[in-house]
PDB file of C-alpha atoms in Angstrom:
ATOM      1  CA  UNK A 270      33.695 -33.043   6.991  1.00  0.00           C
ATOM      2  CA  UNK A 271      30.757 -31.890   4.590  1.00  0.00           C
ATOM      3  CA  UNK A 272      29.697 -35.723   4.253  1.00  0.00           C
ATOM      4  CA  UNK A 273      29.409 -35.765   8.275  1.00  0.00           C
ATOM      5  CA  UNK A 274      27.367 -32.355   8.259  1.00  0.00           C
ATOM      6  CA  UNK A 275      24.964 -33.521   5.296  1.00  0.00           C
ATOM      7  CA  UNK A 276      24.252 -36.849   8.052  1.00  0.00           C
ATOM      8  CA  UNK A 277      23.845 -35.296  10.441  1.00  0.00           C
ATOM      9  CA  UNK A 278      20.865 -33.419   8.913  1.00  0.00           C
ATOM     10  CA  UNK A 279      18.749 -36.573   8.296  1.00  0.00           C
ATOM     11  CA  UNK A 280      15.536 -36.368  10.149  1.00  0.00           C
ATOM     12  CA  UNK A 281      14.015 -39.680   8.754  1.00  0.00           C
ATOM     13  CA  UNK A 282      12.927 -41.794   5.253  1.00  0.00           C
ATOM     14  CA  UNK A 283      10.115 -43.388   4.413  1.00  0.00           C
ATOM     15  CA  UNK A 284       7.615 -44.360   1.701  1.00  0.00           C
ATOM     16  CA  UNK A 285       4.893 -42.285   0.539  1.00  0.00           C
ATOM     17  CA  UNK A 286       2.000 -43.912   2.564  1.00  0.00           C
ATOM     18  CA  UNK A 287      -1.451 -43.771   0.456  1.00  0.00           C
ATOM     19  CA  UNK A 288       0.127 -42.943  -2.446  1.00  0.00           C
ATOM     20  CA  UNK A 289      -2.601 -45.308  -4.071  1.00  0.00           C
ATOM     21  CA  UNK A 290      -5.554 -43.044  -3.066  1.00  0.00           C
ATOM     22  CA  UNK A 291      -4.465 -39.597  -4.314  1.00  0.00           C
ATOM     23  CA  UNK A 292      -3.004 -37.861  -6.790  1.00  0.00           C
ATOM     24  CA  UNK A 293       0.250 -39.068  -7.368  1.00  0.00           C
ATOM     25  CA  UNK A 294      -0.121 -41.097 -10.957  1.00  0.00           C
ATOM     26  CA  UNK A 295      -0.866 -37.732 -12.375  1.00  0.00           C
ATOM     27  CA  UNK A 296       2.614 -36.428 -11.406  1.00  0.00           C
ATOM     28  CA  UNK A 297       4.614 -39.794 -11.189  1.00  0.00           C
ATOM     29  CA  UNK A 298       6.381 -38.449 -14.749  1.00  0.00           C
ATOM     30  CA  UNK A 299       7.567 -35.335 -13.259  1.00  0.00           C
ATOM     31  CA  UNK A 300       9.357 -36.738  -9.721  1.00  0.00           C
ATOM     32  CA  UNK A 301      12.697 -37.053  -9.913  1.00  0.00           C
ATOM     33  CA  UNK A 302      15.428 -38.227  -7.295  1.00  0.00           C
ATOM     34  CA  UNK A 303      15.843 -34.837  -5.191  1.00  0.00           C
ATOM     35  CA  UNK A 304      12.032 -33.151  -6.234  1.00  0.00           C
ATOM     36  CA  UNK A 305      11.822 -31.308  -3.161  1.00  0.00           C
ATOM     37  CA  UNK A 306       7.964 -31.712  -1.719  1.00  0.00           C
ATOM     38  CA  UNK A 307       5.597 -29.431   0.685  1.00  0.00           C
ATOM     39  CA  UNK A 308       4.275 -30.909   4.092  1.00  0.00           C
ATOM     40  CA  UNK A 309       0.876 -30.085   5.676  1.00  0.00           C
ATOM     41  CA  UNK A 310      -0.141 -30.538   8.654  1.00  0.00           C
ATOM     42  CA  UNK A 311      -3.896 -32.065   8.966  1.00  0.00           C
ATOM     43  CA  UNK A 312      -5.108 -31.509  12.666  1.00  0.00           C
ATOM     44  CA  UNK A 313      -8.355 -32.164  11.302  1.00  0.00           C
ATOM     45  CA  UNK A 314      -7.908 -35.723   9.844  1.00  0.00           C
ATOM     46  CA  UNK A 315     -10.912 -38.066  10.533  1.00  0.00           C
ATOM     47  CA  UNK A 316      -8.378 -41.083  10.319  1.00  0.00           C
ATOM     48  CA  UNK A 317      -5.030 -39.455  12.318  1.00  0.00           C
ATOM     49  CA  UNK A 318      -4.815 -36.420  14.211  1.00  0.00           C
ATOM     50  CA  UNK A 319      -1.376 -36.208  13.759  1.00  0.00           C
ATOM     51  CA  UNK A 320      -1.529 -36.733  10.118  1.00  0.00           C
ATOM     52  CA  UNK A 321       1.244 -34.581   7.772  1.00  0.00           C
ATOM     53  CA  UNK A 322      -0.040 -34.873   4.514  1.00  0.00           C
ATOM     54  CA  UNK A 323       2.825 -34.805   1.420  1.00  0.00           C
ATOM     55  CA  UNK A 324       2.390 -32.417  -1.510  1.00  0.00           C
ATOM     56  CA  UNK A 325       4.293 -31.693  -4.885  1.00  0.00           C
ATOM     57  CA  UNK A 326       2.825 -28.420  -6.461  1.00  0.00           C
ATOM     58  CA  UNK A 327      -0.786 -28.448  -5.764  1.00  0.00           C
ATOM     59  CA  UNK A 328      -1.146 -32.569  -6.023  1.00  0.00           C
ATOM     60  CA  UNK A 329      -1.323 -34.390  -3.022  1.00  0.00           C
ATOM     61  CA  UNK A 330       0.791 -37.579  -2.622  1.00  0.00           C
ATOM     62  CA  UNK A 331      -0.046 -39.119  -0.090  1.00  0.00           C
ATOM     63  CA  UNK A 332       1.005 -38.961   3.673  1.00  0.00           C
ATOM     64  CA  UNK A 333       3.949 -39.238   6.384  1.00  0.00           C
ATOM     65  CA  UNK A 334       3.104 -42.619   7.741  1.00  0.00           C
ATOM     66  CA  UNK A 335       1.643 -42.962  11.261  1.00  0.00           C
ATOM     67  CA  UNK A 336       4.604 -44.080  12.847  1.00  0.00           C
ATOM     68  CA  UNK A 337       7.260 -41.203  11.339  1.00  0.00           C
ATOM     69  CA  UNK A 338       4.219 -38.425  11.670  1.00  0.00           C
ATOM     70  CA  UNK A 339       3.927 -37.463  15.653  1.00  0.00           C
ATOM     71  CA  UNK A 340       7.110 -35.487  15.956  1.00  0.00           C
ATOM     72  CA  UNK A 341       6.791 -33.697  12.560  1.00  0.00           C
ATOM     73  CA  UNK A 342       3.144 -32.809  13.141  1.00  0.00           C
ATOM     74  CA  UNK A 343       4.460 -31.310  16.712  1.00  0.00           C
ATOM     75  CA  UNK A 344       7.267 -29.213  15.177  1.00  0.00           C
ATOM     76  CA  UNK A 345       4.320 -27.928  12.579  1.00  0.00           C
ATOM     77  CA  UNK A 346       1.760 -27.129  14.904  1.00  0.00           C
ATOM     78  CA  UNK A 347       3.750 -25.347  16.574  1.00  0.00           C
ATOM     79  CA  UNK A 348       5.156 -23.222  13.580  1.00  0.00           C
ATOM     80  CA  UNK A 349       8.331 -24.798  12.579  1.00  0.00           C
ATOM     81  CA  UNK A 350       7.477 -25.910   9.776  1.00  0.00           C
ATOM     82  CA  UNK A 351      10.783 -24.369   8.354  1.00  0.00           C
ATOM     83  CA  UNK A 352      12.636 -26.468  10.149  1.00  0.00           C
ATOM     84  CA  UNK A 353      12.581 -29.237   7.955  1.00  0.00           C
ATOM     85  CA  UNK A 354      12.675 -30.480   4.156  1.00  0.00           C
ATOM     86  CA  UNK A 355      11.382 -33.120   2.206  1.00  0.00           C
ATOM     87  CA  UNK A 356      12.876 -34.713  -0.926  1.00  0.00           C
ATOM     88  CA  UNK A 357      12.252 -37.693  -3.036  1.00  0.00           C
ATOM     89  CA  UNK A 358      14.838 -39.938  -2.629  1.00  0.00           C
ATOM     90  CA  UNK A 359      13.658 -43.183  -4.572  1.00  0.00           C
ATOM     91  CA  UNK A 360      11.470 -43.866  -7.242  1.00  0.00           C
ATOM     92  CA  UNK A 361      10.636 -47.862  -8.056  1.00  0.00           C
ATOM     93  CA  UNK A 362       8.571 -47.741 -11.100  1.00  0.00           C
ATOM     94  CA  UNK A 363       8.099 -51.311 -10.875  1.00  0.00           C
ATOM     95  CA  UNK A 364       7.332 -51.566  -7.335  1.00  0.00           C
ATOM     96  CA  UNK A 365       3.834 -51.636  -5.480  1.00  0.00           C
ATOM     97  CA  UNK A 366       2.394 -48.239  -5.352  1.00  0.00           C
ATOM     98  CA  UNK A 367       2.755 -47.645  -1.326  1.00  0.00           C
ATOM     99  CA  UNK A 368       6.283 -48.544  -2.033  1.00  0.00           C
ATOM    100  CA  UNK A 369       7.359 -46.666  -5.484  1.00  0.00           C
ATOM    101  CA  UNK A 370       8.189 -43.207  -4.173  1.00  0.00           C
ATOM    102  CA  UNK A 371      10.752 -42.907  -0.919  1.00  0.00           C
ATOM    103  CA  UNK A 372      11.706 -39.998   0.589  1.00  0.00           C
ATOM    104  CA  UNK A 373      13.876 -38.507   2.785  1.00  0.00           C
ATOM    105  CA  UNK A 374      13.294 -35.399   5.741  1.00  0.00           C
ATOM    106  CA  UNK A 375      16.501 -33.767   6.493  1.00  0.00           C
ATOM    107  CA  UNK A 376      16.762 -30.544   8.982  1.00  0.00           C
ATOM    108  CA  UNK A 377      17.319 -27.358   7.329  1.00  0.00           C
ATOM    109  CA  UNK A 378      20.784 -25.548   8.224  1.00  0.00           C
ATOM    110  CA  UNK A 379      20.094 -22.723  11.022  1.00  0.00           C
ATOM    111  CA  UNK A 380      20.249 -19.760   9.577  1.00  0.00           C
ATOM    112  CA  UNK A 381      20.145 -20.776   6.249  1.00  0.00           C
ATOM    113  CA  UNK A 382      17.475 -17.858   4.593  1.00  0.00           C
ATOM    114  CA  UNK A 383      18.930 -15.774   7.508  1.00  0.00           C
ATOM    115  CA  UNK A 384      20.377 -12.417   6.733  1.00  0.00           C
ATOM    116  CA  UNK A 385      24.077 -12.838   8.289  1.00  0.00           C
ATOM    117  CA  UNK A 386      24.339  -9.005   9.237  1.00  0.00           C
ATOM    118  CA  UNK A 387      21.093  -8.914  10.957  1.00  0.00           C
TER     119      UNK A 387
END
């Protein structure tokens, strides 16, 4: 039963796109499968409005791609950002650099930072 509950949380995966341009070599070390990472929208990117831009710590990684960024960039604009989590999933060294971190978004449990008794 916990296998089908853990599924059913999976929003989407995908590669770090730009990961070339920005500041992941400087953190590539420190990712690990499961390093949980920060989304952001950017309403105000020249290149895509609907850009979500993907952050460990302070470094930026890269982005959401274009075509897994519309619905997440909704959700955040409107202030859900809570809804959702982001986690490296895979990490291929050896691979191209658009293509050596994955990740996965999964959908927080309701309730989850909730007080029960409230």
């Amino acid at each position: 039963m916990e296998d089908t509950i853990m599924n059913d949380r999976h929003f989407s995966n995908f590669n770090i796109a730009g990961f070339t341009y920005y500041d992941g070599i400087e953190v590539f070390s420190e990712l690990k499968i499961g390093t949980l990472l920060t989304m952001v929208a950017e309403p105000n990117n020249k290149y895509d409005p609907s850009a979500v831009a993907i952050y460990y710590n302070d470094k930026k990684l890269g982005f959401v791609p274009r075509e897994n960024n519309e619905l997440l960039f909704k959700f955040m604009e409107l202030g859900h950002k809570e809804l959702f989590e982001i986690r490296v999933n895979r990490i291929s060294p050896e691979s191209h650099p658009e293509k050596q971190i994955g990740v996965i978004v999964r959908i927080n449990e309701k309730n989850k930072n909730e007080n029960p008794s409230s």
